Amino acid sequence: MSAFPVYRWRLAPDGLATMRQLRAAGLRPGGQQVVAQVERPRRRRPPLVAFLYRVDRAKPVRPMSPARQAALDKANAARRTCPTCGRDAGYVIPARLGECVPCAFPGSEQCAA
């Protein structure tokens, strides 16, 4: 048994929110402890659990710094660049293929390589 209250799905009191709900409101927990949890029952499986935080103690999300934005853009560009032909695929390359679709399946489209 947990040390904090457990509420059924959609029955949590006002003033408490999950991480996703806080993020959607532009907030973050800000170091506060979990105050409760909500459980969503499922058939023949254990319930889904989400932790709840107090909204009045939440802090605003930190703004993205220019250096962090540049690092994120660079990482996303690396995920879109095909290692075989070296071009920007225009989408995130699937890990199971390891290269863009035209390189993985040469008969489907023309590859730039």
mmCIF file of N, CA and C in Angstrom:
data_model
loop_
_atom_site.group_PDB
_atom_site.id
_atom_site.type_symbol
_atom_site.label_atom_id
_atom_site.label_comp_id
_atom_site.label_asym_id
_atom_site.label_seq_id
_atom_site.Cartn_x
_atom_site.Cartn_y
_atom_site.Cartn_z
ATOM 1 N N MET A 1 0.848 -1.187 0.000
ATOM 2 C CA MET A 1 0.000 0.000 0.000
ATOM 3 C C MET A 1 0.880 1.233 0.000
ATOM 4 N N SER A 2 0.448 2.245 -0.680
ATOM 5 C CA SER A 2 1.242 3.463 -0.789
ATOM 6 C C SER A 2 0.992 4.383 0.404
ATOM 7 N N ALA A 3 1.877 5.359 0.562
ATOM 8 C CA ALA A 3 1.799 6.279 1.687
ATOM 9 C C ALA A 3 0.940 7.502 1.369
ATOM 10 N N PHE A 4 0.425 7.592 0.171
ATOM 11 C CA PHE A 4 -0.402 8.737 -0.189
ATOM 12 C C PHE A 4 -1.729 8.266 -0.770
ATOM 13 N N PRO A 5 -2.726 9.167 -0.875
ATOM 14 C CA PRO A 5 -4.051 8.751 -1.335
ATOM 15 C C PRO A 5 -4.047 8.216 -2.761
ATOM 16 N N VAL A 6 -4.937 7.271 -3.002
ATOM 17 C CA VAL A 6 -5.108 6.692 -4.336
ATOM 18 C C VAL A 6 -6.538 6.979 -4.765
ATOM 19 N N TYR A 7 -6.673 7.614 -5.947
ATOM 20 C CA TYR A 7 -7.985 7.951 -6.482
ATOM 21 C C TYR A 7 -8.249 7.104 -7.722
ATOM 22 N N ARG A 8 -9.522 6.851 -7.964
ATOM 23 C CA ARG A 8 -9.901 6.152 -9.185
ATOM 24 C C ARG A 8 -9.793 7.123 -10.349
ATOM 25 N N TRP A 9 -9.717 6.571 -11.564
ATOM 26 C CA TRP A 9 -9.574 7.362 -12.770
ATOM 27 C C TRP A 9 -10.705 8.373 -12.889
ATOM 28 N N ARG A 10 -10.357 9.621 -13.175
ATOM 29 C CA ARG A 10 -11.264 10.758 -13.325
ATOM 30 C C ARG A 10 -11.944 11.196 -12.033
ATOM 31 N N LEU A 11 -11.496 10.705 -10.894
ATOM 32 C CA LEU A 11 -12.118 11.100 -9.629
ATOM 33 C C LEU A 11 -11.153 11.840 -8.704
ATOM 34 N N ALA A 12 -10.054 12.318 -9.233
ATOM 35 C CA ALA A 12 -9.103 13.079 -8.424
ATOM 36 C C ALA A 12 -9.685 14.465 -8.145
ATOM 37 N N PRO A 13 -9.408 15.026 -6.967
ATOM 38 C CA PRO A 13 -9.947 16.343 -6.643
ATOM 39 C C PRO A 13 -9.289 17.452 -7.471
ATOM 40 N N ASP A 14 -9.979 18.574 -7.557
ATOM 41 C CA ASP A 14 -9.424 19.733 -8.253
ATOM 42 C C ASP A 14 -8.167 20.207 -7.533
ATOM 43 N N GLY A 15 -7.252 20.774 -8.274
ATOM 44 C CA GLY A 15 -6.007 21.255 -7.688
ATOM 45 C C GLY A 15 -4.869 20.267 -7.791
ATOM 46 N N LEU A 16 -5.151 19.049 -8.285
ATOM 47 C CA LEU A 16 -4.114 18.049 -8.512
ATOM 48 C C LEU A 16 -4.057 17.752 -10.007
ATOM 49 N N ALA A 17 -2.836 17.507 -10.500
ATOM 50 C CA ALA A 17 -2.675 17.249 -11.926
ATOM 51 C C ALA A 17 -1.523 16.282 -12.154
ATOM 52 N N THR A 18 -1.596 15.546 -13.258
ATOM 53 C CA THR A 18 -0.507 14.659 -13.648
ATOM 54 C C THR A 18 0.573 15.478 -14.345
ATOM 55 N N MET A 19 1.716 14.841 -14.620
ATOM 56 C CA MET A 19 2.802 15.526 -15.317
ATOM 57 C C MET A 19 2.343 16.041 -16.680
ATOM 58 N N ARG A 20 1.599 15.234 -17.416
ATOM 59 C CA ARG A 20 1.127 15.654 -18.739
ATOM 60 C C ARG A 20 0.178 16.836 -18.638
ATOM 61 N N GLN A 21 -0.674 16.838 -17.640
ATOM 62 C CA GLN A 21 -1.599 17.949 -17.467
ATOM 63 C C GLN A 21 -0.846 19.220 -17.080
ATOM 64 N N LEU A 22 0.164 19.078 -16.235
ATOM 65 C CA LEU A 22 0.979 20.239 -15.874
ATOM 66 C C LEU A 22 1.685 20.787 -17.102
ATOM 67 N N ARG A 23 2.285 19.906 -17.904
ATOM 68 C CA ARG A 23 3.022 20.334 -19.092
ATOM 69 C C ARG A 23 2.090 21.027 -20.082
ATOM 70 N N ALA A 24 0.866 20.519 -20.234
ATOM 71 C CA ALA A 24 -0.094 21.141 -21.143
ATOM 72 C C ALA A 24 -0.476 22.542 -20.680
ATOM 73 N N ALA A 25 -0.397 22.779 -19.378
ATOM 74 C CA ALA A 25 -0.699 24.092 -18.825
ATOM 75 C C ALA A 25 0.538 24.986 -18.746
ATOM 76 N N GLY A 26 1.689 24.481 -19.244
ATOM 77 C CA GLY A 26 2.913 25.271 -19.212
ATOM 78 C C GLY A 26 3.583 25.283 -17.852
ATOM 79 N N LEU A 27 3.363 24.215 -17.081
ATOM 80 C CA LEU A 27 3.921 24.128 -15.732
ATOM 81 C C LEU A 27 4.786 22.880 -15.587
ATOM 82 N N ARG A 28 5.551 22.833 -14.498
ATOM 83 C CA ARG A 28 6.367 21.671 -14.134
ATOM 84 C C ARG A 28 6.240 21.479 -12.632
ATOM 85 N N PRO A 29 6.513 20.277 -12.108
ATOM 86 C CA PRO A 29 6.360 20.048 -10.670
ATOM 87 C C PRO A 29 7.273 20.942 -9.825
ATOM 88 N N GLY A 30 8.442 21.260 -10.305
ATOM 89 C CA GLY A 30 9.317 22.175 -9.575
ATOM 90 C C GLY A 30 9.893 21.596 -8.307
ATOM 91 N N GLY A 31 10.162 20.308 -8.271
ATOM 92 C CA GLY A 31 10.801 19.700 -7.113
ATOM 93 C C GLY A 31 9.852 19.226 -6.022
ATOM 94 N N GLN A 32 8.572 19.439 -6.166
ATOM 95 C CA GLN A 32 7.632 19.002 -5.137
ATOM 96 C C GLN A 32 7.463 17.485 -5.171
ATOM 97 N N GLN A 33 7.079 16.937 -4.067
ATOM 98 C CA GLN A 33 6.865 15.501 -3.951
ATOM 99 C C GLN A 33 5.494 15.127 -4.513
ATOM 100 N N VAL A 34 5.342 13.868 -4.860
ATOM 101 C CA VAL A 34 4.055 13.340 -5.301
ATOM 102 C C VAL A 34 3.101 13.381 -4.115
ATOM 103 N N VAL A 35 1.876 13.872 -4.340
ATOM 104 C CA VAL A 35 0.921 13.973 -3.235
ATOM 105 C C VAL A 35 -0.170 12.908 -3.307
ATOM 106 N N ALA A 36 -0.381 12.319 -4.480
ATOM 107 C CA ALA A 36 -1.409 11.279 -4.630
ATOM 108 C C ALA A 36 -1.153 10.535 -5.936
ATOM 109 N N GLN A 37 -1.956 9.527 -6.157
ATOM 110 C CA GLN A 37 -1.883 8.829 -7.432
ATOM 111 C C GLN A 37 -3.288 8.494 -7.885
ATOM 112 N N VAL A 38 -3.424 8.351 -9.201
ATOM 113 C CA VAL A 38 -4.705 7.980 -9.781
ATOM 114 C C VAL A 38 -4.494 6.658 -10.506
ATOM 115 N N GLU A 39 -5.479 5.760 -10.375
ATOM 116 C CA GLU A 39 -5.385 4.443 -11.004
ATOM 117 C C GLU A 39 -6.536 4.258 -11.977
ATOM 118 N N ARG A 40 -6.190 3.750 -13.162
ATOM 119 C CA ARG A 40 -7.190 3.425 -14.164
ATOM 120 C C ARG A 40 -7.264 1.912 -14.273
ATOM 121 N N PRO A 41 -8.363 1.314 -13.868
ATOM 122 C CA PRO A 41 -8.463 -0.149 -13.915
ATOM 123 C C PRO A 41 -8.485 -0.676 -15.348
ATOM 124 N N ARG A 42 -7.947 -1.889 -15.511
ATOM 125 C CA ARG A 42 -7.947 -2.578 -16.798
ATOM 126 C C ARG A 42 -8.337 -4.025 -16.564
ATOM 127 N N ARG A 43 -8.925 -4.643 -17.546
ATOM 128 C CA ARG A 43 -9.322 -6.043 -17.416
ATOM 129 C C ARG A 43 -8.119 -6.957 -17.498
ATOM 130 N N ARG A 44 -8.030 -7.879 -16.585
ATOM 131 C CA ARG A 44 -7.001 -8.927 -16.553
ATOM 132 C C ARG A 44 -5.567 -8.404 -16.576
ATOM 133 N N ARG A 45 -5.377 -7.151 -16.236
ATOM 134 C CA ARG A 45 -4.028 -6.584 -16.156
ATOM 135 C C ARG A 45 -3.977 -5.636 -14.968
ATOM 136 N N PRO A 46 -2.787 -5.346 -14.488
ATOM 137 C CA PRO A 46 -2.696 -4.378 -13.383
ATOM 138 C C PRO A 46 -3.148 -2.992 -13.848
ATOM 139 N N PRO A 47 -3.620 -2.163 -12.922
ATOM 140 C CA PRO A 47 -4.127 -0.843 -13.316
ATOM 141 C C PRO A 47 -2.994 0.080 -13.783
ATOM 142 N N LEU A 48 -3.368 1.036 -14.632
ATOM 143 C CA LEU A 48 -2.438 2.090 -15.024
ATOM 144 C C LEU A 48 -2.360 3.092 -13.885
ATOM 145 N N VAL A 49 -1.163 3.566 -13.584
ATOM 146 C CA VAL A 49 -0.963 4.471 -12.451
ATOM 147 C C VAL A 49 -0.332 5.760 -12.946
ATOM 148 N N ALA A 50 -0.844 6.893 -12.468
ATOM 149 C CA ALA A 50 -0.252 8.199 -12.757
ATOM 150 C C ALA A 50 -0.132 8.955 -11.440
ATOM 151 N N PHE A 51 0.993 9.616 -11.251
ATOM 152 C CA PHE A 51 1.215 10.376 -10.025
ATOM 153 C C PHE A 51 0.645 11.778 -10.160
ATOM 154 N N LEU A 52 0.148 12.307 -9.067
ATOM 155 C CA LEU A 52 -0.483 13.617 -9.055
ATOM 156 C C LEU A 52 0.352 14.614 -8.246
ATOM 157 N N TYR A 53 0.389 15.856 -8.742
ATOM 158 C CA TYR A 53 1.123 16.944 -8.103
ATOM 159 C C TYR A 53 0.165 18.097 -7.857
ATOM 160 N N ARG A 54 0.487 18.942 -6.896
ATOM 161 C CA ARG A 54 -0.340 20.102 -6.595
ATOM 162 C C ARG A 54 -0.091 21.188 -7.632
ATOM 163 N N VAL A 55 -1.156 21.713 -8.192
ATOM 164 C CA VAL A 55 -1.047 22.736 -9.220
ATOM 165 C C VAL A 55 -0.585 24.062 -8.619
ATOM 166 N N ASP A 56 -1.021 24.372 -7.391
ATOM 167 C CA ASP A 56 -0.644 25.658 -6.792
ATOM 168 C C ASP A 56 0.846 25.742 -6.444
ATOM 169 N N ARG A 57 1.513 24.606 -6.307
ATOM 170 C CA ARG A 57 2.953 24.593 -6.027
ATOM 171 C C ARG A 57 3.804 24.425 -7.297
ATOM 172 N N ALA A 58 3.167 24.216 -8.427
ATOM 173 C CA ALA A 58 3.897 24.018 -9.680
ATOM 174 C C ALA A 58 4.526 25.326 -10.137
ATOM 175 N N LYS A 59 5.643 25.188 -10.842
ATOM 176 C CA LYS A 59 6.367 26.352 -11.346
ATOM 177 C C LYS A 59 6.249 26.392 -12.863
ATOM 178 N N PRO A 60 6.457 27.576 -13.448
ATOM 179 C CA PRO A 60 6.397 27.640 -14.912
ATOM 180 C C PRO A 60 7.551 26.883 -15.553
ATOM 181 N N VAL A 61 7.321 26.396 -16.766
ATOM 182 C CA VAL A 61 8.346 25.682 -17.512
ATOM 183 C C VAL A 61 9.462 26.663 -17.857
ATOM 184 N N ARG A 62 10.692 26.195 -17.736
ATOM 185 C CA ARG A 62 11.819 27.051 -18.090
ATOM 186 C C ARG A 62 11.832 27.309 -19.593
ATOM 187 N N PRO A 63 12.146 28.534 -20.010
ATOM 188 C CA PRO A 63 12.185 28.800 -21.447
ATOM 189 C C PRO A 63 13.377 28.110 -22.105
ATOM 190 N N MET A 64 13.222 27.796 -23.375
ATOM 191 C CA MET A 64 14.281 27.138 -24.135
ATOM 192 C C MET A 64 15.385 28.150 -24.422
ATOM 193 N N SER A 65 16.613 27.810 -24.045
ATOM 194 C CA SER A 65 17.748 28.698 -24.323
ATOM 195 C C SER A 65 18.173 28.522 -25.779
ATOM 196 N N PRO A 66 18.819 29.523 -26.367
ATOM 197 C CA PRO A 66 19.274 29.390 -27.759
ATOM 198 C C PRO A 66 20.244 28.223 -27.952
ATOM 199 N N ALA A 67 21.126 27.973 -26.989
ATOM 200 C CA ALA A 67 22.068 26.862 -27.118
ATOM 201 C C ALA A 67 21.346 25.525 -27.071
ATOM 202 N N ARG A 68 20.355 25.414 -26.208
ATOM 203 C CA ARG A 68 19.598 24.172 -26.116
ATOM 204 C C ARG A 68 18.775 23.942 -27.388
ATOM 205 N N GLN A 69 18.209 25.020 -27.940
ATOM 206 C CA GLN A 69 17.451 24.905 -29.176
ATOM 207 C C GLN A 69 18.363 24.475 -30.325
ATOM 208 N N ALA A 70 19.578 25.024 -30.380
ATOM 209 C CA ALA A 70 20.526 24.645 -31.427
ATOM 210 C C ALA A 70 20.913 23.178 -31.303
ATOM 211 N N ALA A 71 21.141 22.706 -30.079
ATOM 212 C CA ALA A 71 21.489 21.304 -29.862
ATOM 213 C C ALA A 71 20.335 20.391 -30.264
ATOM 214 N N LEU A 72 19.114 20.781 -29.966
ATOM 215 C CA LEU A 72 17.942 19.998 -30.336
ATOM 216 C C LEU A 72 17.772 19.948 -31.857
ATOM 217 N N ASP A 73 17.977 21.087 -32.532
ATOM 218 C CA ASP A 73 17.894 21.117 -33.991
ATOM 219 C C ASP A 73 18.959 20.226 -34.627
ATOM 220 N N LYS A 74 20.160 20.241 -34.069
ATOM 221 C CA LYS A 74 21.251 19.418 -34.595
ATOM 222 C C LYS A 74 20.946 17.924 -34.415
ATOM 223 N N ALA A 75 20.410 17.553 -33.260
ATOM 224 C CA ALA A 75 20.072 16.158 -32.999
ATOM 225 C C ALA A 75 18.957 15.681 -33.927
ATOM 226 N N ASN A 76 17.949 16.528 -34.139
ATOM 227 C CA ASN A 76 16.852 16.152 -35.036
ATOM 228 C C ASN A 76 17.331 16.044 -36.480
ATOM 229 N N ALA A 77 18.256 16.918 -36.889
ATOM 230 C CA ALA A 77 18.805 16.838 -38.245
ATOM 231 C C ALA A 77 19.584 15.533 -38.429
ATOM 232 N N ALA A 78 20.299 15.101 -37.394
ATOM 233 C CA ALA A 78 21.048 13.842 -37.481
ATOM 234 C C ALA A 78 20.106 12.650 -37.613
ATOM 235 N N ARG A 79 18.935 12.710 -37.007
ATOM 236 C CA ARG A 79 17.971 11.613 -37.103
ATOM 237 C C ARG A 79 17.303 11.567 -38.474
ATOM 238 N N ARG A 80 17.336 12.684 -39.205
ATOM 239 C CA ARG A 80 16.703 12.757 -40.518
ATOM 240 C C ARG A 80 17.676 12.512 -41.660
ATOM 241 N N THR A 81 18.988 12.515 -41.398
ATOM 242 C CA THR A 81 19.992 12.363 -42.442
ATOM 243 C C THR A 81 20.321 10.889 -42.653
ATOM 244 N N CYS A 82 20.233 10.446 -43.902
ATOM 245 C CA CYS A 82 20.511 9.054 -44.245
ATOM 246 C C CYS A 82 22.017 8.817 -44.232
ATOM 247 N N PRO A 83 22.508 7.785 -43.516
ATOM 248 C CA PRO A 83 23.942 7.519 -43.504
ATOM 249 C C PRO A 83 24.453 6.947 -44.829
ATOM 250 N N THR A 84 23.576 6.389 -45.646
ATOM 251 C CA THR A 84 23.989 5.793 -46.915
ATOM 252 C C THR A 84 24.160 6.848 -48.011
ATOM 253 N N CYS A 85 23.115 7.642 -48.239
ATOM 254 C CA CYS A 85 23.176 8.624 -49.331
ATOM 255 C C CYS A 85 23.511 10.026 -48.842
ATOM 256 N N GLY A 86 23.386 10.284 -47.554
ATOM 257 C CA GLY A 86 23.765 11.572 -46.977
ATOM 258 C C GLY A 86 22.767 12.692 -47.177
ATOM 259 N N ARG A 87 21.556 12.398 -47.665
ATOM 260 C CA ARG A 87 20.586 13.471 -47.866
ATOM 261 C C ARG A 87 19.585 13.524 -46.713
ATOM 262 N N ASP A 88 18.925 14.687 -46.573
ATOM 263 C CA ASP A 88 17.867 14.852 -45.578
ATOM 264 C C ASP A 88 16.632 14.137 -46.113
ATOM 265 N N ALA A 89 16.169 13.134 -45.378
ATOM 266 C CA ALA A 89 15.049 12.318 -45.840
ATOM 267 C C ALA A 89 13.717 13.048 -45.724
ATOM 268 N N GLY A 90 13.642 14.078 -44.900
ATOM 269 C CA GLY A 90 12.382 14.786 -44.704
ATOM 270 C C GLY A 90 11.527 14.162 -43.616
ATOM 271 N N TYR A 91 12.022 13.116 -42.987
ATOM 272 C CA TYR A 91 11.334 12.433 -41.890
ATOM 273 C C TYR A 91 12.391 11.762 -41.029
ATOM 274 N N VAL A 92 12.029 11.344 -39.841
ATOM 275 C CA VAL A 92 12.951 10.626 -38.972
ATOM 276 C C VAL A 92 13.135 9.219 -39.533
ATOM 277 N N ILE A 93 14.375 8.856 -39.764
ATOM 278 C CA ILE A 93 14.683 7.565 -40.369
ATOM 279 C C ILE A 93 14.371 6.448 -39.370
ATOM 280 N N PRO A 94 13.598 5.443 -39.763
ATOM 281 C CA PRO A 94 13.264 4.352 -38.853
ATOM 282 C C PRO A 94 14.515 3.599 -38.405
ATOM 283 N N ALA A 95 14.608 3.314 -37.116
ATOM 284 C CA ALA A 95 15.773 2.611 -36.570
ATOM 285 C C ALA A 95 15.870 1.199 -37.129
ATOM 286 N N ARG A 96 14.748 0.579 -37.427
ATOM 287 C CA ARG A 96 14.793 -0.795 -37.942
ATOM 288 C C ARG A 96 15.357 -0.862 -39.351
ATOM 289 N N LEU A 97 15.251 0.237 -40.107
ATOM 290 C CA LEU A 97 15.829 0.266 -41.448
ATOM 291 C C LEU A 97 17.278 0.742 -41.415
ATOM 292 N N GLY A 98 17.552 1.772 -40.610
ATOM 293 C CA GLY A 98 18.907 2.302 -40.511
ATOM 294 C C GLY A 98 19.296 3.210 -41.656
ATOM 295 N N GLU A 99 18.391 3.400 -42.624
ATOM 296 C CA GLU A 99 18.622 4.289 -43.755
ATOM 297 C C GLU A 99 17.273 4.724 -44.302
ATOM 298 N N CYS A 100 17.290 5.687 -45.228
ATOM 299 C CA CYS A 100 16.025 6.169 -45.778
ATOM 300 C C CYS A 100 15.349 5.056 -46.578
ATOM 301 N N VAL A 101 14.070 5.221 -46.819
ATOM 302 C CA VAL A 101 13.290 4.192 -47.503
ATOM 303 C C VAL A 101 13.818 3.904 -48.912
ATOM 304 N N PRO A 102 14.169 4.920 -49.725
ATOM 305 C CA PRO A 102 14.710 4.594 -51.055
ATOM 306 C C PRO A 102 16.012 3.786 -51.003
ATOM 307 N N CYS A 103 16.857 4.039 -50.003
ATOM 308 C CA CYS A 103 18.092 3.255 -49.879
ATOM 309 C C CYS A 103 17.807 1.844 -49.372
ATOM 310 N N ALA A 104 16.819 1.715 -48.496
ATOM 311 C CA ALA A 104 16.488 0.410 -47.928
ATOM 312 C C ALA A 104 15.797 -0.478 -48.962
ATOM 313 N N PHE A 105 14.964 0.128 -49.798
ATOM 314 C CA PHE A 105 14.238 -0.604 -50.825
ATOM 315 C C PHE A 105 14.526 0.048 -52.178
ATOM 316 N N PRO A 106 15.623 -0.282 -52.803
ATOM 317 C CA PRO A 106 16.075 0.407 -54.019
ATOM 318 C C PRO A 106 15.066 0.399 -55.169
ATOM 319 N N GLY A 107 14.193 -0.555 -55.260
ATOM 320 C CA GLY A 107 13.250 -0.616 -56.368
ATOM 321 C C GLY A 107 12.084 0.324 -56.235
ATOM 322 N N SER A 108 11.820 0.848 -55.023
ATOM 323 C CA SER A 108 10.620 1.651 -54.806
ATOM 324 C C SER A 108 10.766 3.065 -55.359
ATOM 325 N N GLU A 109 11.870 3.748 -55.087
ATOM 326 C CA GLU A 109 12.099 5.108 -55.552
ATOM 327 C C GLU A 109 13.554 5.255 -55.961
ATOM 328 N N GLN A 110 13.876 6.361 -56.538
ATOM 329 C CA GLN A 110 15.259 6.618 -56.949
ATOM 330 C C GLN A 110 16.005 7.290 -55.807
ATOM 331 N N CYS A 111 17.135 6.739 -55.405
ATOM 332 C CA CYS A 111 17.961 7.290 -54.330
ATOM 333 C C CYS A 111 18.993 8.223 -54.945
ATOM 334 N N ALA A 112 19.396 9.230 -54.200
ATOM 335 C CA ALA A 112 20.358 10.212 -54.688
ATOM 336 C C ALA A 112 21.785 9.661 -54.713
ATOM 337 N N ALA A 113 22.037 8.509 -54.082
ATOM 338 C CA ALA A 113 23.399 7.983 -54.007
ATOM 339 C C ALA A 113 23.849 7.357 -55.309
#
